[in-house]
Short mmCIF file of C-alpha atoms in Angstrom, two decimals:
data_model
loop_
_atom_site.label_atom_id
_atom_site.label_comp_id
_atom_site.label_asym_id
_atom_site.label_seq_id
_atom_site.Cartn_x
_atom_site.Cartn_y
_atom_site.Cartn_z
CA UNK A 950 6.01 15.32 24.84
CA UNK A 951 7.23 18.28 22.23
CA UNK A 952 9.46 17.06 19.21
CA UNK A 953 12.05 18.66 17.47
CA UNK A 954 11.94 18.45 13.56
CA UNK A 955 14.46 18.55 10.61
CA UNK A 956 15.41 17.28 7.49
CA UNK A 957 17.33 14.26 7.90
CA UNK A 958 20.24 12.28 5.48
CA UNK A 959 18.75 9.21 3.82
CA UNK A 960 20.98 7.17 5.98
CA UNK A 961 19.18 8.19 9.20
CA UNK A 962 15.94 7.58 7.49
CA UNK A 963 17.19 3.98 6.61
CA UNK A 964 18.64 3.28 10.54
CA UNK A 965 15.38 4.43 11.94
CA UNK A 966 13.02 2.12 9.68
CA UNK A 967 15.90 -0.10 10.11
CA UNK A 968 14.69 -0.71 14.09
CA UNK A 969 10.81 -0.88 13.32
CA UNK A 970 9.01 -4.20 12.53
CA UNK A 971 7.04 -2.91 9.89
CA UNK A 972 7.30 0.89 7.65
CA UNK A 973 5.31 1.41 4.20
CA UNK A 974 7.38 0.70 1.37
CA UNK A 975 6.08 4.41 0.98
CA UNK A 976 8.14 5.54 3.57
CA UNK A 977 11.24 4.27 2.43
CA UNK A 978 14.05 7.55 0.95
CA UNK A 979 13.76 5.24 -2.22
CA UNK A 980 10.08 5.52 -2.56
CA UNK A 981 11.19 9.22 -3.68
CA UNK A 982 13.84 8.05 -6.28
CA UNK A 983 10.30 5.85 -7.77
CA UNK A 984 8.57 9.90 -8.34
CA UNK A 985 10.59 11.65 -10.36
CA UNK A 986 7.84 14.47 -10.37
CA UNK A 987 8.23 14.83 -6.60
CA UNK A 988 10.65 15.98 -4.32
CA UNK A 989 11.54 14.17 -2.05
CA UNK A 990 12.79 14.61 1.59
CA UNK A 991 12.88 12.77 4.64
CA UNK A 992 12.04 14.33 7.75
CA UNK A 993 13.05 12.98 11.41
CA UNK A 994 11.69 14.01 14.97
CA UNK A 995 14.03 14.25 17.89
CA UNK A 996 13.32 14.17 21.77
CA UNK A 997 14.12 16.12 24.17
CA UNK A 998 17.48 13.68 24.19
CA UNK A 999 18.35 14.44 20.25
CA UNK A 1000 17.63 10.89 19.82
CA UNK A 1001 15.69 10.34 16.40
CA UNK A 1002 12.35 9.17 17.35
CA UNK A 1003 10.22 9.29 14.68
CA UNK A 1004 11.02 9.74 10.48
CA UNK A 1005 8.30 10.25 7.67
CA UNK A 1006 9.50 10.21 4.03
CA UNK A 1007 7.37 13.88 2.66
CA UNK A 1008 6.92 14.05 -1.33
CA UNK A 1009 6.54 17.30 -2.41
CA UNK A 1010 4.61 18.41 -5.98
CA UNK A 1011 5.38 21.91 -7.10
CA UNK A 1012 2.55 23.91 -8.28
CA UNK A 1013 3.14 24.99 -12.31
CA UNK A 1014 4.07 28.80 -12.06
CA UNK A 1015 3.26 29.24 -7.86
CA UNK A 1016 5.98 29.43 -5.91
CA UNK A 1017 3.70 26.56 -3.78
CA UNK A 1018 3.76 23.02 -3.19
CA UNK A 1019 1.47 20.09 -1.83
CA UNK A 1020 3.00 17.97 0.72
CA UNK A 1021 2.20 14.42 0.71
CA UNK A 1022 3.68 11.60 3.08
CA UNK A 1023 1.79 8.33 2.00
CA UNK A 1024 1.03 5.77 4.71
CA UNK A 1025 3.28 8.15 6.88
CA UNK A 1026 4.35 9.17 9.31
CA UNK A 1027 6.22 6.93 10.89
CA UNK A 1028 5.57 8.44 14.52
CA UNK A 1029 4.01 7.54 17.97
CA UNK A 1030 0.19 7.63 17.05
CA UNK A 1031 -0.90 6.94 20.42
CA UNK A 1032 0.65 9.42 21.93
CA UNK A 1033 -1.24 11.57 24.45
CA UNK A 1034 0.23 14.77 22.80
CA UNK A 1035 -0.14 13.77 19.44
CA UNK A 1036 -0.54 17.32 18.33
CA UNK A 1037 3.20 17.82 19.77
CA UNK A 1038 3.79 15.85 16.63
CA UNK A 1039 1.91 17.02 13.99
CA UNK A 1040 2.69 20.66 14.99
CA UNK A 1041 6.11 20.63 13.82
CA UNK A 1042 5.46 18.89 10.79
CA UNK A 1043 2.79 21.41 9.82
CA UNK A 1044 5.23 24.41 10.68
CA UNK A 1045 8.36 23.10 8.33
CA UNK A 1046 5.98 21.91 5.41
CA UNK A 1047 4.67 25.56 6.05
CA UNK A 1048 8.51 26.95 5.58
CA UNK A 1049 9.15 24.94 2.27
CA UNK A 1050 6.12 26.29 0.64
CA UNK A 1051 3.67 23.82 1.23
CA UNK A 1052 -0.08 25.35 0.77
CA UNK A 1053 -1.34 21.91 1.89
CA UNK A 1054 -0.25 18.13 3.89
CA UNK A 1055 -1.63 15.20 2.78
CA UNK A 1056 -1.03 11.80 5.18
CA UNK A 1057 -2.01 8.95 5.68
CA UNK A 1058 -1.81 7.43 9.08
CA UNK A 1059 -0.91 3.92 9.27
CA UNK A 1060 -3.24 3.67 12.06
CA UNK A 1061 -5.87 0.34 11.55
CA UNK A 1062 -9.32 1.07 12.61
CA UNK A 1063 -10.71 -2.33 11.88
CA UNK A 1064 -10.51 -5.94 10.78
CA UNK A 1065 -12.52 -8.90 9.37
CA UNK A 1066 -12.05 -12.55 9.20
CA UNK A 1067 -11.98 -14.36 6.22
CA UNK A 1068 -14.99 -16.00 7.74
CA UNK A 1069 -16.58 -12.95 8.34
CA UNK A 1070 -16.48 -11.57 4.65
CA UNK A 1071 -17.69 -14.37 3.15
CA UNK A 1072 -20.58 -13.90 5.50
CA UNK A 1073 -21.28 -10.60 4.20
CA UNK A 1074 -20.90 -11.52 0.51
CA UNK A 1075 -23.67 -14.07 0.99
CA UNK A 1076 -25.57 -11.42 3.20
CA UNK A 1077 -28.61 -9.98 1.00
CA UNK A 1078 -28.90 -7.11 3.51
CA UNK A 1079 -24.91 -6.01 3.35
CA UNK A 1080 -23.96 -3.50 0.82
CA UNK A 1081 -20.36 -2.91 2.28
CA UNK A 1082 -17.88 -4.26 4.88
CA UNK A 1083 -19.31 -1.67 7.21
CA UNK A 1084 -22.53 -2.94 7.51
CA UNK A 1085 -21.40 -6.19 9.24
CA UNK A 1086 -19.70 -6.60 12.76
CA UNK A 1087 -16.04 -6.41 12.57
CA UNK A 1088 -13.72 -9.57 14.04
CA UNK A 1089 -11.87 -6.92 15.78
CA UNK A 1090 -12.32 -3.68 16.23
CA UNK A 1091 -9.30 -1.37 17.47
CA UNK A 1092 -10.06 1.08 20.33
CA UNK A 1093 -7.84 3.61 20.14
CA UNK A 1094 -8.45 4.52 16.13
CA UNK A 1095 -11.83 6.43 17.07
CA UNK A 1096 -9.68 8.55 19.60
CA UNK A 1097 -7.09 9.26 17.30
CA UNK A 1098 -9.33 10.59 14.36
CA UNK A 1099 -11.37 13.01 17.04
CA UNK A 1100 -7.93 14.71 17.61
CA UNK A 1101 -7.42 14.89 14.49
CA UNK A 1102 -10.22 16.47 13.59
CA UNK A 1103 -9.84 18.83 16.92
CA UNK A 1104 -6.53 19.68 15.34
CA UNK A 1105 -7.78 21.06 12.29
CA UNK A 1106 -7.29 17.89 9.91
CA UNK A 1107 -9.88 17.22 7.80
CA UNK A 1108 -10.44 13.36 6.04
CA UNK A 1109 -9.94 13.31 2.19
CA UNK A 1110 -12.41 12.84 -0.30
CA UNK A 1111 -11.83 8.88 -1.42
CA UNK A 1112 -12.09 10.52 -4.79
CA UNK A 1113 -12.21 6.79 -5.94
CA UNK A 1114 -14.96 3.77 -6.49
CA UNK A 1115 -15.55 1.03 -3.84
CA UNK A 1116 -13.25 1.87 -1.24
CA UNK A 1117 -10.40 2.45 -3.30
CA UNK A 1118 -8.99 6.04 -2.56
CA UNK A 1119 -7.21 9.02 -4.72
CA UNK A 1120 -4.55 8.09 -2.70
CA UNK A 1121 -3.26 4.89 -0.99
CA UNK A 1122 -6.01 2.22 -0.13
CA UNK A 1123 -8.21 1.99 3.34
CA UNK A 1124 -9.08 -1.08 2.39
CA UNK A 1125 -6.13 -3.91 2.70
CA UNK A 1126 -5.94 -7.42 2.46
CA UNK A 1127 -3.89 -9.16 5.12
CA UNK A 1128 -2.41 -12.85 5.54
CA UNK A 1129 -0.85 -13.14 8.88
CA UNK A 1130 2.82 -15.13 8.75
CA UNK A 1131 4.10 -14.57 11.98
CA UNK A 1132 4.34 -18.07 14.00
CA UNK A 1133 2.95 -20.05 11.45
CA UNK A 1134 4.47 -23.06 9.04
CA UNK A 1135 4.11 -23.22 5.90
CA UNK A 1136 1.28 -26.23 6.28
CA UNK A 1137 -0.54 -23.76 8.52
CA UNK A 1138 -0.32 -20.85 5.94
CA UNK A 1139 -1.84 -23.37 3.38
CA UNK A 1140 -3.94 -24.80 5.62
CA UNK A 1141 -5.89 -21.47 5.75
CA UNK A 1142 -6.73 -21.57 2.04
CA UNK A 1143 -10.08 -22.18 0.65
CA UNK A 1144 -10.91 -25.27 -0.64
CA UNK A 1145 -10.27 -23.95 -4.49
CA UNK A 1146 -7.07 -21.99 -3.49
CA UNK A 1147 -5.78 -25.02 -2.66
CA UNK A 1148 -7.46 -27.41 -5.35
CA UNK A 1149 -6.02 -24.58 -7.69
CA UNK A 1150 -2.54 -24.88 -6.63
CA UNK A 1151 -2.64 -28.64 -7.34
CA UNK A 1152 -3.91 -27.72 -10.66
CA UNK A 1153 -1.03 -25.74 -11.46
CA UNK A 1154 1.85 -27.96 -10.06
CA UNK A 1155 0.42 -31.35 -12.32
CA UNK A 1156 0.23 -28.63 -14.81
CA UNK A 1157 3.36 -28.19 -15.26
CA UNK A 1158 3.35 -24.34 -14.25
CA UNK A 1159 6.87 -22.90 -12.79
CA UNK A 1160 7.35 -20.30 -10.87
CA UNK A 1161 11.03 -18.00 -10.98
CA UNK A 1162 11.89 -15.31 -9.64
CA UNK A 1163 13.20 -12.76 -12.72
CA UNK A 1164 15.29 -9.69 -12.88
CA UNK A 1165 15.24 -6.05 -14.62
CA UNK A 1166 15.57 -8.23 -17.70
CA UNK A 1167 11.99 -9.47 -17.28
CA UNK A 1168 10.48 -6.61 -16.48
CA UNK A 1169 9.48 -5.98 -20.32
CA UNK A 1170 7.73 -9.35 -19.87
CA UNK A 1171 6.18 -8.09 -16.87
CA UNK A 1172 4.74 -5.15 -18.61
CA UNK A 1173 3.18 -6.75 -22.06
CA UNK A 1174 1.31 -8.78 -19.35
CA UNK A 1175 0.56 -5.86 -17.16
CA UNK A 1176 -0.66 -3.52 -20.15
CA UNK A 1177 -2.99 -7.21 -21.27
CA UNK A 1178 -4.78 -6.53 -18.00
CA UNK A 1179 -5.25 -3.47 -17.99
CA UNK A 1180 -7.19 -3.60 -20.78
CA UNK A 1181 -9.05 -6.68 -19.65
CA UNK A 1182 -9.57 -4.68 -16.77
CA UNK A 1183 -10.21 -0.82 -17.39
CA UNK A 1184 -7.60 0.79 -15.77
CA UNK A 1185 -5.01 2.93 -17.27
CA UNK A 1186 -1.29 1.26 -16.87
CA UNK A 1187 1.60 2.69 -16.18
CA UNK A 1188 4.78 3.15 -18.75
CA UNK A 1189 7.40 0.23 -18.40
CA UNK A 1190 10.09 3.07 -17.50
CA UNK A 1191 7.96 3.81 -14.64
CA UNK A 1192 8.75 -0.34 -13.37
CA UNK A 1193 12.35 -0.03 -14.32
CA UNK A 1194 12.70 3.23 -12.33
CA UNK A 1195 11.07 1.46 -9.66
CA UNK A 1196 13.59 -1.24 -9.44
CA UNK A 1197 16.87 0.50 -9.94
CA UNK A 1198 15.77 2.78 -7.26
CA UNK A 1199 14.22 0.13 -4.48
CA UNK A 1200 16.97 -2.17 -5.63
CA UNK A 1201 19.72 -0.20 -5.08
CA UNK A 1202 18.46 0.78 -1.50
CA UNK A 1203 18.32 -2.96 -0.68
CA UNK A 1204 18.66 -5.97 -2.76
CA UNK A 1205 15.52 -7.56 -1.71
CA UNK A 1206 13.18 -4.78 -1.67
CA UNK A 1207 11.72 -5.38 -4.74
CA UNK A 1208 11.36 -8.79 -6.60
CA UNK A 1209 9.51 -10.41 -9.46
CA UNK A 1210 8.23 -13.39 -10.06
CA UNK A 1211 7.05 -14.93 -13.18
CA UNK A 1212 4.41 -17.93 -13.92
CA UNK A 1213 5.57 -20.26 -17.12
CA UNK A 1214 4.38 -23.07 -18.83
CA UNK A 1215 5.17 -24.47 -21.62
CA UNK A 1216 7.67 -21.97 -22.81
CA UNK A 1217 4.97 -18.58 -21.99
CA UNK A 1218 4.60 -16.41 -19.19
CA UNK A 1219 1.00 -16.55 -18.19
CA UNK A 1220 1.45 -14.37 -15.01
CA UNK A 1221 3.77 -12.32 -13.41
CA UNK A 1222 4.20 -9.95 -10.13
CA UNK A 1223 6.01 -7.47 -7.96
CA UNK A 1224 7.00 -8.51 -4.15
CA UNK A 1225 8.11 -5.24 -2.26
CA UNK A 1226 9.78 -5.92 1.47
CA UNK A 1227 10.25 -3.54 4.33
CA UNK A 1228 11.38 -5.32 7.41
CA UNK A 1229 8.67 -7.96 8.29
CA UNK A 1230 5.97 -6.89 6.42
CA UNK A 1231 5.48 -7.72 2.69
CA UNK A 1232 3.66 -6.70 -0.05
CA UNK A 1233 2.09 -7.84 -3.31
CA UNK A 1234 2.61 -4.86 -5.22
CA UNK A 1235 1.81 -4.94 -9.09
CA UNK A 1236 0.02 -8.55 -11.39
CA UNK A 1237 -0.39 -9.14 -14.07
CA UNK A 1238 -1.74 -12.12 -16.48
CA UNK A 1239 -2.92 -12.88 -19.68
CA UNK A 1240 -6.34 -14.70 -20.45
CA UNK A 1241 -4.77 -17.90 -22.29
CA UNK A 1242 -4.40 -21.26 -20.80
CA UNK A 1243 -6.46 -20.00 -17.20
CA UNK A 1244 -7.45 -23.01 -16.55
CA UNK A 1245 -3.99 -23.90 -15.28
CA UNK A 1246 -4.26 -21.57 -12.31
CA UNK A 1247 -1.01 -19.00 -12.72
CA UNK A 1248 -2.17 -17.01 -10.89
CA UNK A 1249 -2.64 -19.03 -7.59
CA UNK A 1250 0.80 -21.00 -8.03
CA UNK A 1251 2.50 -17.14 -8.26
CA UNK A 1252 0.85 -15.88 -5.00
CA UNK A 1253 1.90 -19.04 -3.39
CA UNK A 1254 5.55 -19.40 -4.12
CA UNK A 1255 5.51 -15.36 -3.23
CA UNK A 1256 4.09 -16.06 0.07
CA UNK A 1257 6.19 -18.61 0.83
CA UNK A 1258 9.30 -16.71 -0.29
CA UNK A 1259 8.08 -14.23 1.77
CA UNK A 1260 7.87 -16.82 5.07
CA UNK A 1261 11.35 -17.73 4.55
CA UNK A 1262 12.18 -14.06 4.68
CA UNK A 1263 10.91 -13.98 8.25
CA UNK A 1264 7.92 -12.19 6.96
CA UNK A 1265 5.36 -11.87 9.66
CA UNK A 1266 2.91 -10.74 7.44
CA UNK A 1267 1.47 -10.87 3.53
CA UNK A 1268 -0.16 -8.28 2.21
CA UNK A 1269 -2.19 -7.92 -0.78
CA UNK A 1270 -2.85 -4.58 -0.88
CA UNK A 1271 -6.49 -3.01 -1.74
CA UNK A 1272 -9.43 -4.14 -1.86
CA UNK A 1273 -12.98 -3.33 -2.30
CA UNK A 1274 -15.33 -2.73 0.94
CA UNK A 1275 -18.69 -3.81 -1.45
CA UNK A 1276 -19.93 -6.81 -0.59
CA UNK A 1277 -22.42 -7.19 -3.55
CA UNK A 1278 -22.54 -9.92 -6.12
CA UNK A 1279 -23.09 -7.53 -9.16
CA UNK A 1280 -20.17 -5.97 -8.16
CA UNK A 1281 -17.04 -6.21 -10.57
CA UNK A 1282 -14.29 -6.36 -8.24
CA UNK A 1283 -15.70 -8.85 -5.95
CA UNK A 1284 -13.91 -11.56 -7.48
CA UNK A 1285 -10.51 -9.86 -7.07
CA UNK A 1286 -11.60 -9.64 -3.00
CA UNK A 1287 -12.99 -13.32 -3.13
CA UNK A 1288 -9.17 -14.03 -4.73
CA UNK A 1289 -6.93 -12.86 -2.05
CA UNK A 1290 -9.82 -13.36 0.66
CA UNK A 1291 -9.38 -17.03 -0.09
CA UNK A 1292 -5.78 -17.15 0.78
CA UNK A 1293 -6.87 -16.92 4.39
CA UNK A 1294 -6.59 -13.28 4.80
CA UNK A 1295 -8.83 -10.77 6.77
CA UNK A 1296 -9.87 -7.29 5.44
CA UNK A 1297 -7.79 -4.37 7.23
CA UNK A 1298 -9.70 -1.08 7.41
CA UNK A 1299 -7.37 1.83 7.84
CA UNK A 1300 -7.85 5.44 9.23
CA UNK A 1301 -7.95 6.62 5.86
CA UNK A 1302 -5.88 9.48 4.29
CA UNK A 1303 -6.22 13.20 5.71
CA UNK A 1304 -5.58 17.16 4.71
CA UNK A 1305 -4.54 19.89 6.36
CA UNK A 1306 -4.97 23.16 4.75
CA UNK A 1307 -2.21 25.48 5.46
CA UNK A 1308 -3.55 28.12 2.30
CA UNK A 1309 -7.24 27.55 2.71
CA UNK A 1310 -8.17 29.47 -0.11
CA UNK A 1311 -5.41 27.75 -2.44
CA UNK A 1312 -6.63 24.10 -1.05
CA UNK A 1313 -9.82 25.04 -2.02
CA UNK A 1314 -9.14 25.73 -5.35
CA UNK A 1315 -6.55 23.10 -6.30
CA UNK A 1316 -9.34 20.42 -4.72
CA UNK A 1317 -12.53 21.95 -6.93
CA UNK A 1318 -9.71 21.96 -9.98
CA UNK A 1319 -8.64 18.09 -9.31
CA UNK A 1320 -12.22 17.11 -8.89
CA UNK A 1321 -13.15 18.27 -12.24
CA UNK A 1322 -10.37 16.70 -13.67
#
């Protein structure tokens, strides 16, 4: 099938998203408002009957002093990735973006390749011969993923360099942890937690930890904890205005698109987190906590409340977002993997991000520059 591609309105884009059970929060129009350094545009794929059959949010980052831009579709586009004629979907996108001045296109196909159950991840961590998740047999392998990767390579797409460490990509995470909510009661979901998680939830309840839903005015409290977390875990924090802009943009599109939760104990906020929702998919987005009074287990209480609310919203999956694919005991990110998988989640590997150089010379020069920064 050969599709026609053109720019669409925000309203058309949102109507299409509403027809899909799961679309990334980075593929809705409001995400472009969160990224003011990028020029955002909604793209639509139309079939021969002029029906909108695919959509994508593309972010264009202009190069200084050049009429050229990097085009990026994070965790998208939302098209039929299983289509026999995948080129018929992607060729019009490349042609359109080339006319828009793009020298390179980067995208993140929302295609799952492998899954490891919580038990499989636990076994991998205990296996002295395993260094990464890929060293152990996956619980589920998606047969079509390898074929899609092969098609992309034949079209000239290149798998993007992850650039990060331990499975954390320079773009979006290739490995995530997801808890299935669909078809399960809250009792069944809690029953899937490991013993440590269930014990910590009870500790938090006994200690009097109260988790409340906050608003825009509570973002400074969240951010103070977030900065403390960044210092402790050695990453560069985003400034408060980023989260304020994120809140304003996302909640204007849908009041439930972004929520803020805070865990209180004896009058002090000990942990906080943001939660994003699109359709039946809920993400734990940003988390923050203090080192004080960790014995009352505010983080477990916070996550459990968010999962309960996601379940009430009708979500089919609760997504903990990025995890490391390294399962060695001496890795500093292993604790985060254990925490997330302890909630009964499975490790999920996506196809990763892919690039298409429309101008090979400029693409190579910019890639070299970024690698040296």
